[in-house]
Coordinates of C-alpha atoms in Angstrom, one line a residue:
X1 CA -13.6 -5.0 116.5
X2 CA -15.4 -2.9 114.0
X3 CA -16.8 0.4 115.1
X4 CA -20.6 0.6 115.3
X5 CA -20.6 4.3 114.6
X6 CA -22.4 5.1 111.4
X7 CA -21.0 7.4 108.9
X8 CA -22.9 10.7 108.9
X9 CA -23.7 11.9 105.3
X10 CA -22.2 15.3 104.6
X11 CA -23.0 18.0 102.2
X12 CA -20.5 19.2 99.6
X13 CA -18.9 21.7 102.1
X14 CA -18.3 18.9 104.6
X15 CA -20.9 19.8 107.2
X16 CA -23.6 17.4 108.4
X17 CA -27.1 18.1 107.3
X18 CA -29.6 19.5 109.8
X19 CA -32.5 17.1 110.1
X20 CA -34.5 19.4 112.2
X21 CA -35.1 21.7 109.3
X22 CA -36.3 19.1 106.8
X23 CA -39.4 18.0 108.8
X24 CA -42.9 19.3 108.2
X25 CA -44.5 21.6 110.6
X26 CA -47.3 20.4 112.9
X27 CA -50.8 21.9 113.5
X28 CA -49.7 23.0 117.0
X29 CA -48.8 26.7 116.9
X30 CA -46.9 26.6 120.1
X31 CA -44.7 23.7 118.9
X32 CA -44.0 25.5 115.6
X33 CA -43.1 28.6 117.4
X34 CA -40.6 26.8 119.6
X35 CA -39.0 25.1 116.6
X36 CA -38.5 28.5 114.9
X37 CA -37.1 30.1 118.0
X38 CA -34.7 27.2 118.4
X39 CA -33.5 27.6 114.8
X40 CA -33.2 31.4 115.1
X41 CA -31.8 31.5 118.6
X42 CA -29.6 34.4 119.5
X43 CA -31.1 36.4 116.6
X44 CA -32.4 39.7 117.9
X45 CA -33.6 40.9 114.5
X46 CA -36.3 38.1 114.3
X47 CA -39.7 39.4 115.2
X48 CA -42.5 37.2 116.6
X49 CA -45.9 38.9 116.7
X50 CA -48.7 36.7 118.2
X51 CA -52.4 37.7 118.4
X52 CA -55.8 36.1 118.3
X53 CA -58.4 36.8 115.6
X54 CA -61.6 37.4 117.5
X55 CA -63.6 34.2 117.9
X56 CA -61.6 32.4 115.3
X57 CA -57.9 31.5 115.5
X58 CA -54.6 32.4 117.1
X59 CA -52.0 33.7 114.6
X60 CA -48.2 34.1 114.7
X61 CA -46.3 36.4 112.4
X62 CA -42.6 35.8 112.0
X63 CA -40.3 38.1 110.0
X64 CA -36.8 39.7 110.0
X65 CA -36.8 43.3 111.1
X66 CA -35.7 45.6 108.3
X67 CA -36.4 43.1 105.5
X68 CA -40.2 43.5 105.6
X69 CA -42.0 46.7 104.7
X70 CA -43.7 48.0 107.9
X71 CA -46.5 49.8 106.1
X72 CA -47.4 46.8 104.0
X73 CA -47.2 44.6 107.1
X74 CA -49.9 46.7 108.7
X75 CA -52.1 47.0 105.6
X76 CA -51.7 43.4 104.3
X77 CA -51.5 41.3 107.4
X78 CA -52.5 43.0 110.6
X79 CA -55.5 45.1 109.6
X80 CA -57.3 42.3 107.7
X81 CA -56.7 39.7 110.4
X82 CA -57.2 41.9 113.5
X83 CA -60.1 44.1 112.4
X84 CA -61.8 42.3 109.6
X85 CA -61.2 38.8 110.8
X86 CA -62.2 35.8 108.7
X87 CA -65.7 35.3 107.4
X88 CA -67.6 32.4 108.8
X89 CA -66.7 30.2 111.7
X90 CA -63.4 28.9 113.0
X91 CA -63.4 25.9 110.7
X92 CA -63.0 28.4 107.8
X93 CA -59.6 29.3 109.1
X94 CA -58.1 26.9 106.7
X95 CA -59.1 29.3 103.9
X96 CA -57.0 32.1 105.1
X97 CA -54.5 31.7 102.3
X98 CA -57.3 31.7 99.7
X99 CA -58.8 34.8 101.3
X100 CA -55.5 36.7 101.3
X101 CA -55.0 35.8 97.6
X102 CA -58.5 36.9 96.7
X103 CA -58.4 40.2 98.7
X104 CA -54.8 41.2 98.4
X105 CA -53.4 39.3 95.5
X106 CA -52.6 42.5 93.8
X107 CA -50.5 43.7 96.7
X108 CA -48.7 40.6 98.0
X109 CA -47.9 37.1 96.7
X110 CA -49.1 34.3 99.0
X111 CA -47.5 30.9 99.0
X112 CA -48.4 28.0 101.3
X113 CA -45.5 25.7 102.5
X114 CA -45.1 22.8 104.9
X115 CA -41.4 22.2 105.2
X116 CA -39.4 23.9 108.0
X117 CA -36.4 24.6 105.7
X118 CA -38.6 26.3 103.1
X119 CA -40.1 28.5 105.9
X120 CA -36.6 29.4 107.2
X121 CA -35.2 30.2 103.8
X122 CA -38.2 32.4 103.0
X123 CA -38.0 34.3 106.2
X124 CA -34.4 35.0 105.6
X125 CA -35.2 36.3 102.1
X126 CA -37.5 38.9 103.6
X127 CA -40.9 37.2 103.4
X128 CA -43.5 37.2 106.2
X129 CA -44.5 33.9 107.7
X130 CA -48.1 33.6 108.9
X131 CA -48.7 30.6 111.2
X132 CA -52.2 29.7 112.2
X133 CA -53.1 27.5 115.1
X134 CA -54.6 24.2 113.9
X135 CA -53.2 24.4 110.4
X136 CA -50.2 22.2 109.3
X137 CA -49.0 24.8 106.8
X138 CA -47.5 28.3 106.8
X139 CA -48.5 31.1 104.5
X140 CA -45.6 33.2 103.1
X141 CA -46.3 36.7 102.0
X142 CA -43.8 38.7 99.9
X143 CA -43.6 42.0 101.7
X144 CA -40.0 43.0 100.9
X145 CA -39.1 46.5 102.0
X146 CA -35.4 46.6 102.8
X147 CA -33.5 49.8 102.0
X148 CA -31.8 50.0 98.6
X149 CA -29.8 52.4 96.6
X150 CA -31.6 54.5 94.0
X151 CA -30.9 54.0 90.3
X152 CA -28.0 56.2 89.3
X153 CA -25.6 56.6 86.5
X154 CA -22.6 54.2 86.8
X155 CA -19.5 56.1 87.9
X156 CA -17.1 53.7 86.3
X157 CA -18.8 53.7 82.8
X158 CA -19.7 57.3 82.1
X159 CA -20.9 58.2 78.6
X160 CA -21.4 61.4 76.8
X161 CA -24.5 60.1 75.0
X162 CA -26.7 57.3 76.1
X163 CA -29.0 56.2 78.9
X164 CA -28.1 57.4 82.4
X165 CA -29.5 54.6 84.5
X166 CA -27.4 51.9 86.1
X167 CA -27.8 48.7 88.0
X168 CA -28.2 48.7 91.8
X169 CA -27.7 46.0 94.5
X170 CA -31.3 44.8 94.2
X171 CA -31.6 41.8 91.9
X172 CA -35.2 42.4 90.7
X173 CA -34.6 46.0 90.1
X174 CA -31.7 45.0 87.8
X175 CA -33.8 42.4 85.9
X176 CA -36.6 44.9 85.5
X177 CA -34.3 47.4 83.8
X178 CA -33.6 44.7 81.2
X179 CA -37.3 43.9 80.7
X180 CA -38.0 47.6 80.1
X181 CA -35.6 47.5 77.1
X182 CA -36.3 44.0 75.7
X183 CA -40.0 43.4 75.8
X184 CA -40.1 40.0 74.3
X185 CA -41.2 36.6 75.5
X186 CA -38.0 35.2 74.1
X187 CA -36.1 36.9 77.0
X188 CA -35.6 34.1 79.5
X189 CA -34.4 34.4 83.1
X190 CA -33.5 31.3 85.0
X191 CA -32.9 31.4 88.7
X192 CA -30.7 29.4 91.1
X193 CA -29.2 29.9 94.5
X194 CA -25.5 29.7 95.5
X195 CA -23.7 29.9 98.8
X196 CA -24.5 27.6 101.8
X197 CA -24.8 30.6 104.2
X198 CA -25.4 33.6 101.9
X199 CA -28.1 31.8 99.8
X200 CA -27.4 34.4 97.1
X201 CA -29.9 34.5 94.2
X202 CA -28.5 34.2 90.7
X203 CA -30.3 34.8 87.5
X204 CA -29.2 33.6 84.0
X205 CA -30.6 35.8 81.3
X206 CA -30.6 35.1 77.6
X207 CA -32.6 35.4 74.4
X208 CA -34.2 32.1 73.3
X209 CA -33.6 31.4 69.6
X210 CA -30.5 33.6 69.5
X211 CA -28.2 32.2 72.2
X212 CA -26.0 29.2 71.5
X213 CA -27.4 26.2 73.3
X214 CA -23.9 24.8 73.8
X215 CA -22.7 28.0 75.5
X216 CA -25.8 28.2 77.6
X217 CA -25.4 24.6 78.7
X218 CA -21.8 25.2 79.7
X219 CA -22.8 28.3 81.7
X220 CA -25.4 26.3 83.6
X221 CA -22.9 23.4 84.3
X222 CA -20.2 25.7 85.6
X223 CA -22.6 27.6 87.9
X224 CA -24.2 24.4 89.2
X225 CA -20.9 22.9 90.3
X226 CA -19.9 25.8 92.4
X227 CA -19.6 24.9 96.1
X228 CA -19.0 27.9 98.3
X229 CA -20.1 29.1 101.7
X230 CA -21.1 32.6 100.5
X231 CA -21.3 34.8 97.4
X232 CA -20.9 38.5 98.2
X233 CA -20.0 39.9 94.8
X234 CA -19.9 38.9 91.1
X235 CA -16.1 38.4 91.4
X236 CA -16.8 35.3 93.5
X237 CA -18.6 33.8 90.6
X238 CA -16.2 35.0 87.9
X239 CA -13.3 33.2 89.4
X240 CA -15.1 29.9 89.4
X241 CA -16.4 29.9 85.8
X242 CA -13.6 31.5 83.8
X243 CA -11.7 29.2 81.4
X244 CA -8.0 30.1 82.3
X245 CA -7.8 31.5 85.8
X246 CA -4.1 32.3 85.6
X247 CA -4.4 34.5 82.5
X248 CA -4.0 38.2 83.0
X249 CA -6.8 38.9 80.4
X250 CA -10.4 38.8 81.6
X251 CA -12.5 36.2 79.9
X252 CA -15.8 37.4 81.4
X253 CA -17.1 40.9 80.9
X254 CA -18.7 42.9 83.8
X255 CA -20.8 46.0 83.5
X256 CA -23.1 48.3 85.5
X257 CA -25.0 49.5 82.4
X258 CA -28.3 47.9 81.4
X259 CA -27.9 49.0 77.8
X260 CA -24.6 47.1 77.5
X261 CA -26.3 44.0 78.9
X262 CA -29.2 44.3 76.4
X263 CA -26.8 44.8 73.4
X264 CA -24.9 41.7 74.5
X265 CA -28.1 39.7 74.8
X266 CA -29.1 40.7 71.3
X267 CA -25.7 39.4 70.1
X268 CA -26.4 36.0 71.6
X269 CA -24.4 36.4 74.8
X270 CA -25.5 35.4 78.3
X271 CA -25.9 37.7 81.3
X272 CA -25.4 36.5 84.9
X273 CA -27.1 38.7 87.6
X274 CA -26.0 38.3 91.2
X275 CA -28.0 39.7 94.1
X276 CA -26.4 42.4 96.2
X277 CA -24.1 43.7 93.5
X278 CA -24.6 46.2 90.7
X279 CA -22.1 44.4 88.4
X280 CA -23.5 41.9 85.9
X281 CA -21.3 39.3 84.2
X282 CA -21.5 38.8 80.4
X283 CA -20.3 35.7 78.7
X284 CA -18.7 34.8 76.4
X285 CA -16.3 37.7 76.1
X286 CA -13.9 38.5 73.3
X287 CA -10.7 40.6 73.3
X288 CA -12.4 43.2 71.0
X289 CA -15.4 43.7 73.2
X290 CA -13.1 44.9 76.0
X291 CA -12.0 47.7 73.7
X292 CA -15.5 48.9 72.7
X293 CA -16.9 51.9 74.5
X294 CA -20.6 52.7 75.0
X295 CA -20.5 55.8 72.7
X296 CA -19.2 53.6 69.9
X297 CA -22.8 52.6 69.2
X298 CA -24.6 55.9 70.0
X299 CA -22.5 58.3 67.8
X300 CA -22.2 58.2 64.0
X301 CA -20.0 55.5 62.6
X302 CA -17.4 57.8 61.0
X303 CA -16.6 59.5 64.3
X304 CA -16.6 56.3 66.4
X305 CA -14.4 54.5 63.8
X306 CA -11.8 57.3 64.0
X307 CA -11.9 57.2 67.9
X308 CA -11.6 53.5 67.9
X309 CA -8.4 53.6 65.8
X310 CA -7.0 56.1 68.2
X311 CA -7.9 53.8 71.0
X312 CA -6.0 50.9 69.5
X313 CA -2.9 53.1 69.0
X314 CA -3.1 54.2 72.7
X315 CA -3.4 50.5 73.7
X316 CA -0.1 49.8 72.0
X317 CA 1.5 52.8 73.6
X318 CA 0.3 51.7 77.1
X319 CA 1.9 48.3 76.6
X320 CA 5.1 49.0 74.5
X321 CA 6.1 52.6 74.9
X322 CA 8.3 52.2 78.1
X323 CA 9.9 48.9 76.9
X324 CA 10.7 50.4 73.4
X325 CA 12.3 53.4 75.0
X326 CA 14.4 51.2 77.3
X327 CA 15.5 48.9 74.5
X328 CA 16.3 51.7 72.0
X329 CA 18.3 53.9 74.5
X330 CA 20.1 50.9 76.0
X331 CA 20.9 48.5 73.2
X332 CA 19.9 50.0 69.8
X333 CA 21.0 53.6 69.9
X334 CA 21.7 53.5 66.1
X335 CA 17.9 53.3 65.5
X336 CA 17.3 56.6 67.3
X337 CA 17.7 59.9 65.4
X338 CA 20.9 61.7 66.4
X339 CA 19.3 64.9 67.7
X340 CA 16.9 62.9 69.8
X341 CA 19.6 60.7 71.1
X342 CA 21.7 63.7 72.1
X343 CA 18.7 65.2 73.9
X344 CA 18.0 62.0 75.8
X345 CA 21.7 61.6 76.7
X346 CA 21.9 65.2 78.0
X347 CA 18.8 64.6 80.1
X348 CA 20.3 61.4 81.6
X349 CA 23.6 63.1 82.5
X350 CA 24.2 62.6 86.2
X351 CA 21.4 60.0 86.7
X352 CA 22.9 57.1 88.7
X353 CA 20.4 54.4 87.8
X354 CA 20.3 52.3 84.6
X355 CA 17.4 53.2 82.3
X356 CA 15.5 50.0 83.0
X357 CA 15.7 50.4 86.8
X358 CA 14.8 54.1 86.4
X359 CA 11.7 53.3 84.3
X360 CA 10.6 50.5 86.6
X361 CA 10.9 52.8 89.6
X362 CA 8.8 55.5 88.0
X363 CA 6.2 53.0 86.8
X364 CA 5.9 51.6 90.3
X365 CA 5.5 55.1 91.7
X366 CA 2.8 55.9 89.1
X367 CA 0.8 52.8 89.9
X368 CA 1.1 53.6 93.6
X369 CA -0.2 57.1 93.1
X370 CA -3.1 55.7 91.0
X371 CA -4.0 53.2 93.7
X372 CA -3.8 55.9 96.4
X373 CA -6.1 58.1 94.4
X374 CA -8.7 55.3 94.2
X375 CA -8.5 54.4 97.9
X376 CA -8.6 57.9 99.3
X377 CA -11.9 59.7 99.9
X378 CA -13.2 61.2 96.7
X379 CA -12.8 64.9 97.5
X380 CA -9.0 64.5 98.1
X381 CA -8.2 61.4 96.0
X382 CA -7.9 63.1 92.7
X383 CA -6.0 66.0 94.2
X384 CA -3.5 63.8 95.9
X385 CA -2.8 61.7 92.8
X386 CA -2.3 64.7 90.5
X387 CA -0.3 66.9 93.0
X388 CA 1.7 63.8 94.1
X389 CA 2.6 63.0 90.5
X390 CA 3.7 66.6 89.8
X391 CA 5.6 67.1 93.0
X392 CA 7.4 63.7 93.0
X393 CA 8.2 63.9 89.3
X394 CA 9.6 67.4 89.5
X395 CA 11.5 66.7 92.6
X396 CA 13.0 63.4 91.2
X397 CA 14.2 65.2 88.1
X398 CA 15.8 68.1 90.1
X399 CA 17.4 65.7 92.4
X400 CA 19.0 63.8 89.5
X401 CA 17.4 60.5 90.5
X402 CA 15.5 60.1 87.2
X403 CA 15.6 61.9 83.9
X404 CA 12.9 64.1 82.5
X405 CA 12.5 61.9 79.4
X406 CA 11.6 58.9 81.6
X407 CA 9.0 61.0 83.4
X408 CA 7.5 62.0 80.1
X409 CA 7.5 58.3 78.9
X410 CA 5.8 57.1 82.1
X411 CA 3.2 59.9 82.1
X412 CA 2.3 59.3 78.5
X413 CA 2.0 55.6 79.1
X414 CA -0.3 56.2 82.1
X415 CA -2.5 58.6 80.1
X416 CA -2.7 56.1 77.2
X417 CA -3.8 53.3 79.6
X418 CA -6.8 55.4 80.7
X419 CA -8.2 55.2 77.1
X420 CA -9.0 51.5 77.5
X421 CA -12.8 51.4 78.2
X422 CA -12.9 48.2 80.3
X423 CA -11.0 48.5 83.6
X424 CA -10.2 44.8 83.9
X425 CA -8.7 44.7 80.4
X426 CA -6.7 47.9 81.2
X427 CA -5.4 46.2 84.4
X428 CA -4.1 43.3 82.2
X429 CA -2.0 45.6 80.2
X430 CA -0.7 47.5 83.3
X431 CA 0.4 44.1 84.6
X432 CA 2.1 43.0 81.4
X433 CA 4.0 46.3 81.2
X434 CA 6.4 45.2 83.9
X435 CA 7.6 41.9 82.4
X436 CA 7.9 43.7 79.0
X437 CA 10.2 46.2 80.6
X438 CA 12.3 43.5 82.1
X439 CA 12.6 41.7 78.8
X440 CA 13.6 45.0 77.1
X441 CA 16.2 45.8 79.8
X442 CA 17.8 42.3 79.4
X443 CA 17.4 41.5 75.6
X444 CA 16.6 44.8 74.0
X445 CA 14.3 44.7 71.0
X446 CA 14.6 41.0 70.8
X447 CA 13.1 40.8 74.3
X448 CA 10.2 43.1 73.2
X449 CA 9.5 41.0 70.1
X450 CA 9.7 37.7 72.2
X451 CA 7.3 39.2 74.7
X452 CA 4.8 40.2 72.0
X453 CA 5.0 36.7 70.5
X454 CA 4.2 35.2 73.9
X455 CA 1.2 37.5 74.4
X456 CA -0.2 36.9 70.9
X457 CA 0.2 33.1 71.3
X458 CA -1.5 33.3 74.6
X459 CA -4.4 35.3 73.2
X460 CA -4.9 33.0 70.3
X461 CA -5.1 30.0 72.6
X462 CA -7.6 31.6 75.0
X463 CA -11.3 30.7 74.9
X464 CA -14.3 32.1 76.7
X465 CA -16.9 29.3 77.2
X466 CA -15.7 27.6 74.1
X467 CA -15.6 30.7 71.9
X468 CA -12.2 31.8 70.7
X469 CA -11.0 34.9 72.5
X470 CA -9.7 36.6 69.4
X471 CA -12.8 36.0 67.2
X472 CA -13.5 37.3 64.5
X473 CA -9.8 37.8 63.8
X474 CA -8.9 34.2 64.7
X475 CA -10.7 32.3 63.4
X476 CA -11.3 34.8 60.7
X477 CA -15.0 35.6 60.0
X478 CA -15.2 38.4 57.4
X479 CA -18.9 39.1 58.1
X480 CA -18.1 40.1 61.7
X481 CA -15.1 42.3 60.9
X482 CA -17.4 45.3 60.6
X483 CA -17.3 45.8 64.4
X484 CA -13.6 45.3 65.2
X485 CA -11.1 47.9 64.0
X486 CA -13.8 50.2 62.9
X487 CA -17.6 50.4 63.6
X488 CA -19.5 50.1 60.3
X489 CA -22.9 51.8 59.9
X490 CA -25.6 50.0 61.7
X491 CA -27.6 49.4 58.6
X492 CA -24.6 47.4 57.1
X493 CA -24.1 45.0 60.1
X494 CA -26.6 42.4 58.9
X495 CA -25.5 39.4 61.0
X496 CA -24.9 38.7 64.6
X497 CA -21.5 37.3 65.8
X498 CA -21.4 33.8 64.2
X499 CA -19.6 31.9 66.9
X500 CA -21.7 32.9 69.9
X501 CA -25.2 32.7 68.4
X502 CA -27.4 29.9 67.0
X503 CA -30.7 30.0 65.1
X504 CA -31.6 33.6 64.3
X505 CA -28.4 35.1 63.0
X506 CA -30.0 37.9 61.1
X507 CA -29.8 41.3 62.9
X508 CA -30.6 43.9 60.2
X509 CA -32.3 43.1 56.9
X510 CA -30.4 44.2 53.8
X511 CA -31.4 47.2 51.6
X512 CA -31.8 49.8 54.3
X513 CA -28.9 52.1 53.4
X514 CA -30.4 55.6 53.4
X515 CA -30.2 57.8 50.3
X516 CA -32.2 60.8 49.0
X517 CA -33.0 59.0 45.7
X518 CA -34.4 56.0 47.5
X519 CA -36.7 58.2 49.6
X520 CA -38.1 59.9 46.5
X521 CA -38.6 56.6 44.7
X522 CA -40.5 55.2 47.6
X523 CA -42.7 58.3 47.9

């Protein structure tokens, strides 16, 4: 016998839909109140304020305590309704929304709705619901007033020269910081909501006419197919939309600085704002953008080019220095100068561990001290990490567990890794340092070379939303090489990145190189 039970349609997360929230409200205020109280049962932060406008209508205000500004509530809703009332007779009560828009449109936005699910979603976003007896609609007033952090300088992206403001956890505050810098109608901001329970607001920002339409379409598709119960931070989104999730290298840039987002938008990239987090995602990302610091574009090009070359050298040191030391001292002693080899051998006298095990142990301890310094309270975190490194390193050398040369190598490597501007890219090289050490301890220089080949092949195959990760090196675009190894003067960088833009590729017109003769001729 076939079962007569009907299959209940389910949403993407496997939960049956709630039909009680898709119906329209009635004109009975008491019935509407009961429906809302049933939906928000066991929610002590939901406030229901009922009163009667003299000789006109009974009104119910519903809002979440803490998400609505109390002063604006009194000025916008209570005072006009209680003391001023509505002009005319009771039949004019249907014009309450129009009256609020006419009188207080500059203070609050008013939106009439009829669906229960729209009312519930708006209340949970911090809007005030105004229900009037005898009306089959609800007026929603935007009176958001929840506590939020003030605009401060980002602690993770400090700069010597440049703006001092940073993003906060408020979505509209963050988008306004972008509007202050790019005052163009070409700046578009598309909104969507993710998370079945969190209902997190997401904004996709881009410059129309500059952004690549194919990249923009790919970003939209990847975001729209996300099915998750809640989005609490931008990392939730990043893991769903990156191209190669198992790669140690980040394929999406994140930042707390509005100026970094604006410069990326001007290069044709796309910014993804997530509510309740100060970190904004930027796509597509290249390997070289992870090595560019904020000061590179605020200081003179000669100085920043020199610093950038030093940064690349420190990047190689952070990845290869320990593995080269292990391979040379273990397998290829003939490549080490005699005096240096004698000094290293004397320092290792009495050390019971092989060089590779010794280096791995010190690297592990260094990473542990760095992690402890981050997790501990700020006043004592830095002191513990510095004092711990000094005490443990000195004690380990005196006890003969490790050699002084290994301590120097590990300390130099750790300092070099701090020179990488982007934390997530620096984390990738910290992670790769350990397999490189193992290859060096097993195969010597051949292992180091093999490891480098694997890393380069992996980087050449990576893509970020269809854009090659190593662009403009591979594929080679000479026009964009002015902002890779060095940073050319701004007046010489005429074109935007070719592979991530479409339409308007011209950034700076030619013929703007400053010179005294040119100024005299123009005058």
